[in-house]
C-alpha positions as semicolon CSV with decimal commas, in nm:
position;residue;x (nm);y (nm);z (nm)
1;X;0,198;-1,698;1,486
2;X;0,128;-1,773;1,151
3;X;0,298;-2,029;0,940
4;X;0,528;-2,037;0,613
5;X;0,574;-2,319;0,482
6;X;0,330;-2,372;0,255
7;X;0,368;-1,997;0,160
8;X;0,475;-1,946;-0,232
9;X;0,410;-1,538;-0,239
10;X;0,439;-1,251;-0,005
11;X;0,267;-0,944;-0,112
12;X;0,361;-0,606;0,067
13;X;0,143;-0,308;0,052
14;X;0,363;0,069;0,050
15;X;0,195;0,327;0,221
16;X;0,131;0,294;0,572
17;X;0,319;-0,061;0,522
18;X;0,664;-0,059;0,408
19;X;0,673;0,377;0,469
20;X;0,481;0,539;0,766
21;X;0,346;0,751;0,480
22;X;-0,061;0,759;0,508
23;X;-0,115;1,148;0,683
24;X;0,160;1,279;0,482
25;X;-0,069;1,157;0,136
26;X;-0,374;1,292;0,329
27;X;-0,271;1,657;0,334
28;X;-0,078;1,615;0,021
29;X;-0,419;1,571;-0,191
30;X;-0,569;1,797;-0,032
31;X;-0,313;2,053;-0,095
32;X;-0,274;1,998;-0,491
33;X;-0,684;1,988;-0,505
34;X;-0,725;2,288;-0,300
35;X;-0,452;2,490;-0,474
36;X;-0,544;2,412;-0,807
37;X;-0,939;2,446;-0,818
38;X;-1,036;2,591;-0,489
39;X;-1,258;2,538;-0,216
40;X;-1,570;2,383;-0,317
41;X;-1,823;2,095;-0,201
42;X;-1,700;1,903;-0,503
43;X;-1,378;1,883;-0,414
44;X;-1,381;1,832;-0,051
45;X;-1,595;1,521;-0,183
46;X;-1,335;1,412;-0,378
47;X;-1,056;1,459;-0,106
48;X;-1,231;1,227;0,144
49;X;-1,342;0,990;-0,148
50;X;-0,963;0,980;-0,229
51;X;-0,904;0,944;0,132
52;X;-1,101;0,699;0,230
53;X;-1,040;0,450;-0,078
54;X;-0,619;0,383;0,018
55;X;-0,505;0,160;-0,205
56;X;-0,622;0,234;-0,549
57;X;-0,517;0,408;-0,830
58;X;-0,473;0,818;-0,734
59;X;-0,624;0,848;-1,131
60;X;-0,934;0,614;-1,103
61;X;-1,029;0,807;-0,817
62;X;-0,978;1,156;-0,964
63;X;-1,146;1,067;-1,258
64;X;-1,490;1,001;-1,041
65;X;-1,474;1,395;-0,983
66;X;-1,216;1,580;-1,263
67;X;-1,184;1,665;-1,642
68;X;-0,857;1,478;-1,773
69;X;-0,685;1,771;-1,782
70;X;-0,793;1,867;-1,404
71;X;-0,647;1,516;-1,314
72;X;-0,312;1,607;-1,478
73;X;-0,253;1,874;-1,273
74;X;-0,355;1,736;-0,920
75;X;-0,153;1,451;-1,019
76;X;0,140;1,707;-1,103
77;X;0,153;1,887;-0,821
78;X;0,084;1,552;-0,603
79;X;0,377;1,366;-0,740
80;X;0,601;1,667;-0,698
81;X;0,535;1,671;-0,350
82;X;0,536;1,309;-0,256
83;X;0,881;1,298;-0,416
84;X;1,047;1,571;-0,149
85;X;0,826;1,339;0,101
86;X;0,980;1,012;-0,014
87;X;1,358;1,177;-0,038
88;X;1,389;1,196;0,341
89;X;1,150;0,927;0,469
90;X;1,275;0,558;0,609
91;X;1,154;0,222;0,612
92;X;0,858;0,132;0,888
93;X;1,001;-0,070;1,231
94;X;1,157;-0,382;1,143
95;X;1,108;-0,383;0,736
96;X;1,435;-0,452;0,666
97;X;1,561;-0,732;0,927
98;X;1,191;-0,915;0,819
99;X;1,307;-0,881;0,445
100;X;1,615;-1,050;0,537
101;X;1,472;-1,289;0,797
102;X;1,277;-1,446;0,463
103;X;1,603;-1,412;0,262
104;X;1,786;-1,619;0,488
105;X;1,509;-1,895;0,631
106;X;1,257;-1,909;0,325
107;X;1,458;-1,836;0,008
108;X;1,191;-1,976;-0,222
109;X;0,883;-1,737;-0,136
110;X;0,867;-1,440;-0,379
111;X;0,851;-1,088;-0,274
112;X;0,656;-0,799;-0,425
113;X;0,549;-0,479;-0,309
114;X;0,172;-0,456;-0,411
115;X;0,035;-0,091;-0,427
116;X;-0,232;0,155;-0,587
117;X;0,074;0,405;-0,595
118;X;0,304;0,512;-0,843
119;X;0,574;0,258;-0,925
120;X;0,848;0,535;-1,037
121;X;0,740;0,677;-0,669
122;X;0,808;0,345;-0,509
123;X;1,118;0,253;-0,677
124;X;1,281;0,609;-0,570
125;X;1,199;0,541;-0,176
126;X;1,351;0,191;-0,243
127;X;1,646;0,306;-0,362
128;X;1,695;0,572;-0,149
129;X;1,675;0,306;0,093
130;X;1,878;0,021;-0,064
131;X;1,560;-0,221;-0,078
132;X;1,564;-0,271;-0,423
133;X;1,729;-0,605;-0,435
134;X;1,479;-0,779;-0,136
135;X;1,118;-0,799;-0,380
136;X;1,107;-0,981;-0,723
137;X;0,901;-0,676;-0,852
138;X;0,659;-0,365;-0,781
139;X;0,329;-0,425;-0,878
140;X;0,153;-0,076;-0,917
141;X;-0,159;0,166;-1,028
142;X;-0,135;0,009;-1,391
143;X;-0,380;-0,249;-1,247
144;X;-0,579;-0,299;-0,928
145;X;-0,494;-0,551;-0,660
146;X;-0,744;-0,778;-0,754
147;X;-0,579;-0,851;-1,102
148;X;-0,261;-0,829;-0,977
149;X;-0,349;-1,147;-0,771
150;X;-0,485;-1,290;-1,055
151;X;-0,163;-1,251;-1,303
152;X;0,052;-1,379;-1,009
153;X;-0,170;-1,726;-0,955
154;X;-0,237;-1,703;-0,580
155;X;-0,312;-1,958;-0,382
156;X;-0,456;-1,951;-0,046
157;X;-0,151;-1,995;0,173
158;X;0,004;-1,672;0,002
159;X;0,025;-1,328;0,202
160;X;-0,078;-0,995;0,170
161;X;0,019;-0,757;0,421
162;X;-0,157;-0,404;0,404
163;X;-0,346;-0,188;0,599
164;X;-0,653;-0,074;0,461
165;X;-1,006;-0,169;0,381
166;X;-0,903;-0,233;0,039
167;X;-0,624;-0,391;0,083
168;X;-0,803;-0,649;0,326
169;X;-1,097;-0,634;0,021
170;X;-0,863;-0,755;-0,196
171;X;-0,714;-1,027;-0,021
172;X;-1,077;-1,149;0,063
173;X;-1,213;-1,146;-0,316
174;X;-0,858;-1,344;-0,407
175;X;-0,894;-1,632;-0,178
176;X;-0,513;-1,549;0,008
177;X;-0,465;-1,471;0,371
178;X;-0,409;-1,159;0,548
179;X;-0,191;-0,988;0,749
180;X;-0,297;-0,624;0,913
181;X;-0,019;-0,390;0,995
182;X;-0,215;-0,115;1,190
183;X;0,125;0,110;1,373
184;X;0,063;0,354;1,083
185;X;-0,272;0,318;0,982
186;X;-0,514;0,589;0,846
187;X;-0,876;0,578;1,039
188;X;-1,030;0,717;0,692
189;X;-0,931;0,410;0,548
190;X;-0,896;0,099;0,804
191;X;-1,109;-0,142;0,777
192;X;-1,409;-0,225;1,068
193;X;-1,343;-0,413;1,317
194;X;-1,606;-0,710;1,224
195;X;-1,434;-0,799;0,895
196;X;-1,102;-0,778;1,051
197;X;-1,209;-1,088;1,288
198;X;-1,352;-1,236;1,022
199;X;-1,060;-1,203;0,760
200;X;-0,740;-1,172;0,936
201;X;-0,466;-1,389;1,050
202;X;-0,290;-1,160;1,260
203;X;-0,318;-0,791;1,316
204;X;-0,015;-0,666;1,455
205;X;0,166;-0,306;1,505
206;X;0,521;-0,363;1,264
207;X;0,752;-0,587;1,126
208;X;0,914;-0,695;1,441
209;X;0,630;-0,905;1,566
210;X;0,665;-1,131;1,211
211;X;1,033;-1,205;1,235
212;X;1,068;-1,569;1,500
């Protein structure tokens, strides 16, 4: 078990975290490249380069292989769809009564969902699914992880909890520890197993595990 009392900061990664949502953004890309420009080595390429790379910005990595105005479109069609994904989907196992395990036994760490998502995206699942009021704030695409961590002055007993290479990346370059949440991971995008021993503190399948 790991312990939180030194803790300050809990960061909370979105897809495949707090919404089993990873295969659902998988097809979804694919669909809005596929429909839009077609069938064609370069954007297969970009599919499983956008695949692969969970965690940052949708735009960064569309701009590696699209015009501007390319990249407006994917990311118009993209968004349409996961907003009809994100109207009927629920929290992962044990979100909520971990949320209000921390409310209740460690009122002074700070809550924030950390993601390479949209943050209007994010704030429609969470209220949807009354979690608004459980995270201080949604920190999104407009910057990476990394500086996210920075603007927030981590400090090594603070917690990320994702589930992909880059989130674990991230944590590693910023000095905080770990947590990997693997029930709905994404194989394109999990990171091998030797950094995992290396970096972790705990892998474990959902929420329920976290809350003692």
């Amino acid at each position: 078990m790991f312990k939180l009392e030194k803790c300050r900061k809990i960061f909370i990664d979105f897809d495949g975290v707090i919404v089993d949502s990873n295969k659902f953004k998988e097809e979804a890309i694919q669909h809005a490249i596929i429909k839009l420009l077609g069938h064609t080595k370069n954007n297969i390429k970009a599919i499983e380069y956008f695949n692969i790379n969970a965690g940052i910005s949708r735009k960064k990595k569309l701009s590696l292989f699209f015009k501007e105005k390319d990249i407006s479109q994917i990311m118009e069609i993209y968004s349409k769809d996961c907003k009809k994904f994100f109207s009927t989907a629920n929290p992962t196992n044990g979100l909520k009564e971990f949320l209000a395990y921390l409310n209740i036994n460690h009122k002074n760490i700070k809550k924030y969902i950390l993601s390479g998502g949209e943050k209007g995206e994010i704030e429609y699942f969470l209220n949807k699914n009354s979690l608004n009021d459980f995270f201080n704030e949604i920190l999104a695409s407009e910057k990476s992880k990394v500086n996210h961590f920075k603007e927030k002055q981590v400090e090594h007993n603070d917690i990320f909890i994702g589930d992909s290479n880059n989130d674990l990346q991230a944590s590693i370059k910023s000095g905080i520890k770990f947590i990997l949440l693997e029930k709905y991971k994404s194989l394109k995008s999990f990171p091998k197993d030797e950094l995992i021993q290396k970096n972790i503190i705990l892998k474990t399948t959902n929420f329920e595990s976290l809350i003692y």
